[in-house]
Tab-separated table of N, CA and C in Angstrom:
chain	number	residue	atom	x	y	z
C	1	MET	N	4.564	111.166	-29.497
C	1	MET	CA	4.755	110.437	-28.263
C	1	MET	C	6.110	109.738	-28.341
C	2	PRO	N	7.044	110.124	-27.505
C	2	PRO	CA	8.379	109.528	-27.533
C	2	PRO	C	8.390	108.070	-27.066
C	3	THR	N	9.058	107.232	-27.842
C	3	THR	CA	9.251	105.834	-27.477
C	3	THR	C	10.503	105.731	-26.615
C	4	ILE	N	10.372	105.130	-25.452
C	4	ILE	CA	11.481	105.003	-24.513
C	4	ILE	C	12.169	103.646	-24.671
C	5	ILE	N	11.373	102.600	-24.846
C	5	ILE	CA	11.897	101.235	-24.963
C	5	ILE	C	11.152	100.528	-26.092
C	6	ILE	N	11.867	99.703	-26.834
C	6	ILE	CA	11.240	98.811	-27.813
C	6	ILE	C	11.592	97.390	-27.401
C	7	TYR	N	10.564	96.560	-27.276
C	7	TYR	CA	10.721	95.163	-26.863
C	7	TYR	C	9.977	94.319	-27.893
C	8	GLY	N	10.714	93.759	-28.850
C	8	GLY	CA	10.061	93.049	-29.952
C	8	GLY	C	9.232	94.031	-30.753
C	9	ARG	N	7.947	93.764	-30.892
C	9	ARG	CA	7.056	94.670	-31.630
C	9	ARG	C	6.318	95.643	-30.699
C	10	VAL	N	6.710	95.651	-29.449
C	10	VAL	CA	6.036	96.463	-28.432
C	10	VAL	C	6.837	97.736	-28.151
C	11	ARG	N	6.121	98.868	-28.129
C	11	ARG	CA	6.752	100.153	-27.811
C	11	ARG	C	6.270	100.621	-26.442
C	12	PHE	N	7.199	101.116	-25.640
C	12	PHE	CA	6.900	101.690	-24.330
C	12	PHE	C	7.089	103.196	-24.483
C	13	CYS	N	6.013	103.959	-24.326
C	13	CYS	CA	6.023	105.392	-24.628
C	13	CYS	C	5.530	106.210	-23.441
C	14	ILE	N	6.011	107.444	-23.394
C	14	ILE	CA	5.555	108.385	-22.371
C	14	ILE	C	5.134	109.666	-23.077
C	15	TYR	N	3.928	110.125	-22.766
C	15	TYR	CA	3.438	111.390	-23.315
C	15	TYR	C	3.992	112.540	-22.480
C	16	PRO	N	4.575	113.543	-23.106
C	16	PRO	CA	5.020	114.721	-22.340
C	16	PRO	C	3.836	115.384	-21.632
C	17	LYS	N	4.071	115.836	-20.404
C	17	LYS	CA	3.063	116.550	-19.597
C	17	LYS	C	1.802	115.718	-19.368
C	18	ASP	N	1.950	114.413	-19.221
C	18	ASP	CA	0.813	113.530	-18.972
C	18	ASP	C	0.433	113.588	-17.490
C	19	HIS	N	-0.760	113.107	-17.167
C	19	HIS	CA	-1.274	113.124	-15.791
C	19	HIS	C	-0.568	112.084	-14.933
C	20	ARG	N	-0.672	112.262	-13.630
C	20	ARG	CA	-0.131	111.300	-12.669
C	20	ARG	C	-1.156	110.200	-12.428
C	21	PRO	N	-0.770	109.054	-11.903
C	21	PRO	CA	0.566	108.696	-11.449
C	21	PRO	C	1.501	108.475	-12.638
C	22	ALA	N	2.807	108.459	-12.341
C	22	ALA	CA	3.802	108.224	-13.389
C	22	ALA	C	3.496	106.882	-14.051
C	23	HIS	N	3.299	106.908	-15.362
C	23	HIS	CA	2.921	105.693	-16.071
C	23	HIS	C	3.522	105.676	-17.470
C	24	VAL	N	3.478	104.504	-18.073
C	24	VAL	CA	3.990	104.310	-19.425
C	24	VAL	C	2.877	103.688	-20.268
C	25	HIS	N	2.789	104.139	-21.511
C	25	HIS	CA	1.850	103.573	-22.473
C	25	HIS	C	2.584	102.481	-23.241
C	26	VAL	N	1.964	101.317	-23.358
C	26	VAL	CA	2.560	100.179	-24.045
C	26	VAL	C	1.681	99.873	-25.254
C	27	ILE	N	2.304	99.865	-26.437
C	27	ILE	CA	1.546	99.759	-27.680
C	27	ILE	C	2.145	98.676	-28.566
C	28	ALA	N	1.272	97.822	-29.096
C	28	ALA	CA	1.675	96.793	-30.059
C	28	ALA	C	0.528	96.624	-31.043
C	29	GLY	N	0.662	97.198	-32.219
C	29	GLY	CA	-0.423	97.136	-33.196
C	29	GLY	C	-1.659	97.814	-32.637
C	30	GLU	N	-2.771	97.088	-32.597
C	30	GLU	CA	-4.025	97.632	-32.071
C	30	GLU	C	-4.140	97.486	-30.552
C	31	ALA	N	-3.265	96.700	-29.953
C	31	ALA	CA	-3.298	96.497	-28.498
C	31	ALA	C	-2.579	97.646	-27.800
C	32	HIS	N	-3.126	98.040	-26.660
C	32	HIS	CA	-2.479	99.093	-25.876
C	32	HIS	C	-2.811	98.912	-24.402
C	33	ALA	N	-1.891	99.393	-23.570
C	33	ALA	CA	-2.075	99.289	-22.122
C	33	ALA	C	-1.321	100.424	-21.455
C	34	LYS	N	-1.675	100.675	-20.194
C	34	LYS	CA	-0.963	101.648	-19.366
C	34	LYS	C	-0.515	100.934	-18.106
C	35	PHE	N	0.755	101.179	-17.720
C	35	PHE	CA	1.307	100.593	-16.508
C	35	PHE	C	1.863	101.687	-15.624
C	36	GLU	N	1.598	101.576	-14.334
C	36	GLU	CA	2.222	102.472	-13.370
C	36	GLU	C	3.708	102.103	-13.309
C	37	ILE	N	4.574	103.095	-13.425
C	37	ILE	CA	6.008	102.819	-13.519
C	37	ILE	C	6.569	102.260	-12.210
C	38	ILE	N	6.215	102.848	-11.093
C	38	ILE	CA	6.797	102.446	-9.807
C	38	ILE	C	6.416	101.017	-9.420
C	39	THR	N	5.156	100.651	-9.608
C	39	THR	CA	4.677	99.341	-9.160
C	39	THR	C	4.625	98.289	-10.261
C	40	GLY	N	4.606	98.721	-11.519
C	40	GLY	CA	4.433	97.796	-12.632
C	40	GLY	C	3.000	97.344	-12.802
C	41	GLN	N	2.090	97.913	-12.026
C	41	GLN	CA	0.678	97.528	-12.074
C	41	GLN	C	0.027	98.021	-13.357
C	42	CYS	N	-0.764	97.152	-13.986
C	42	CYS	CA	-1.512	97.529	-15.180
C	42	CYS	C	-2.696	98.399	-14.760
C	43	ILE	N	-2.782	99.583	-15.353
C	43	ILE	CA	-3.865	100.523	-15.055
C	43	ILE	C	-5.044	100.273	-15.986
C	44	SER	N	-4.743	99.991	-17.255
C	44	SER	CA	-5.789	99.698	-18.234
C	44	SER	C	-5.169	98.946	-19.401
C	45	SER	N	-5.990	98.175	-20.106
C	45	SER	CA	-5.473	97.481	-21.284
C	45	SER	C	-6.599	97.084	-22.223
C	46	VAL	N	-6.244	97.023	-23.502
C	46	VAL	CA	-7.154	96.554	-24.544
C	46	VAL	C	-6.319	95.722	-25.513
C	47	GLY	N	-6.701	94.476	-25.716
C	47	GLY	CA	-6.079	93.664	-26.749
C	47	GLY	C	-4.892	92.809	-26.341
C	48	PHE	N	-4.412	92.937	-25.113
C	48	PHE	CA	-3.314	92.091	-24.633
C	48	PHE	C	-3.891	90.945	-23.802
C	49	SER	N	-3.302	89.760	-23.921
C	49	SER	CA	-3.708	88.630	-23.082
C	49	SER	C	-3.174	88.827	-21.664
C	50	SER	N	-3.713	88.078	-20.726
C	50	SER	CA	-3.224	88.134	-19.339
C	50	SER	C	-1.753	87.757	-19.271
C	51	LYS	N	-1.366	86.758	-20.045
C	51	LYS	CA	0.032	86.315	-20.074
C	51	LYS	C	0.933	87.438	-20.590
C	52	ALA	N	0.506	88.109	-21.649
C	52	ALA	CA	1.292	89.220	-22.203
C	52	ALA	C	1.396	90.356	-21.198
C	53	LEU	N	0.304	90.664	-20.501
C	53	LEU	CA	0.323	91.743	-19.509
C	53	LEU	C	1.308	91.440	-18.382
C	54	THR	N	1.380	90.183	-17.973
C	54	THR	CA	2.339	89.798	-16.934
C	54	THR	C	3.763	90.026	-17.417
C	55	LYS	N	4.067	89.612	-18.646
C	55	LYS	CA	5.407	89.820	-19.208
C	55	LYS	C	5.723	91.306	-19.344
C	56	LEU	N	4.746	92.085	-19.767
C	56	LEU	CA	4.959	93.524	-19.930
C	56	LEU	C	5.184	94.200	-18.585
C	57	SER	N	4.463	93.761	-17.569
C	57	SER	CA	4.655	94.305	-16.228
C	57	SER	C	6.082	94.052	-15.745
C	58	VAL	N	6.593	92.869	-16.012
C	58	VAL	CA	7.974	92.537	-15.644
C	58	VAL	C	8.940	93.465	-16.377
C	59	LYS	N	8.693	93.725	-17.659
C	59	LYS	CA	9.554	94.633	-18.434
C	59	LYS	C	9.524	96.043	-17.853
C	60	VAL	N	8.340	96.503	-17.461
C	60	VAL	CA	8.238	97.835	-16.848
C	60	VAL	C	9.106	97.885	-15.597
C	61	LEU	N	9.010	96.872	-14.762
C	61	LEU	CA	9.803	96.848	-13.530
C	61	LEU	C	11.299	96.737	-13.819
C	62	GLU	N	11.667	95.954	-14.836
C	62	GLU	CA	13.083	95.833	-15.207
C	62	GLU	C	13.665	97.175	-15.652
C	63	HIS	N	12.834	98.001	-16.285
C	63	HIS	CA	13.285	99.282	-16.836
C	63	HIS	C	12.760	100.480	-16.035
C	64	ARG	N	12.340	100.212	-14.806
C	64	ARG	CA	11.725	101.250	-13.967
C	64	ARG	C	12.594	102.502	-13.852
C	65	LYS	N	13.882	102.330	-13.613
C	65	LYS	CA	14.771	103.482	-13.437
C	65	LYS	C	14.801	104.344	-14.705
C	66	GLU	N	14.985	103.705	-15.844
C	66	GLU	CA	15.017	104.411	-17.128
C	66	GLU	C	13.681	105.101	-17.423
C	67	LEU	N	12.587	104.410	-17.155
C	67	LEU	CA	11.259	104.976	-17.405
C	67	LEU	C	10.977	106.165	-16.490
C	68	MET	N	11.358	106.058	-15.211
C	68	MET	CA	11.141	107.180	-14.285
C	68	MET	C	11.985	108.384	-14.680
C	69	GLN	N	13.201	108.139	-15.132
C	69	GLN	CA	14.049	109.240	-15.585
C	69	GLN	C	13.389	109.954	-16.765
C	70	ALA	N	12.871	109.186	-17.716
C	70	ALA	CA	12.187	109.782	-18.867
C	70	ALA	C	10.945	110.541	-18.411
C	71	TRP	N	10.174	109.959	-17.485
C	71	TRP	CA	8.975	110.620	-16.968
C	71	TRP	C	9.343	111.981	-16.380
C	72	LYS	N	10.366	111.997	-15.548
C	72	LYS	CA	10.788	113.245	-14.902
C	72	LYS	C	11.247	114.276	-15.926
C	73	GLU	N	11.959	113.842	-16.948
C	73	GLU	CA	12.404	114.772	-17.993
C	73	GLU	C	11.214	115.369	-18.736
C	74	PHE	N	10.236	114.537	-19.083
C	74	PHE	CA	9.071	115.023	-19.821
C	74	PHE	C	8.157	115.883	-18.961
C	75	GLU	N	8.180	115.649	-17.660
C	75	GLU	CA	7.337	116.425	-16.753
C	75	GLU	C	8.048	117.658	-16.217
C	76	GLY	N	9.324	117.797	-16.506
C	76	GLY	CA	10.083	118.955	-16.038
C	76	GLY	C	10.460	118.868	-14.577
C	77	GLU	N	10.510	117.637	-14.030
C	77	GLU	CA	10.887	117.436	-12.627
C	77	GLU	C	12.385	117.202	-12.543
C	78	ASP	N	12.969	117.529	-11.390
C	78	ASP	CA	14.398	117.268	-11.180
C	78	ASP	C	14.604	115.937	-10.518
């Protein structure tokens, strides 16, 4: 699973050929979450606090362009 962004101990990853909607997997130790790239909305999470999820959502939105570009490359979209 390619890591697109590293933020402290948190990795933002995209699985090649993953299902829609376009999303990013966020992993920190045993904690993990999925965020929709376009909206920054948390789709699912385990082990992150509400405060951490809010900060991570902001990071997804800050890096939305980069994450969408990676998503398109891994999905074979132009």
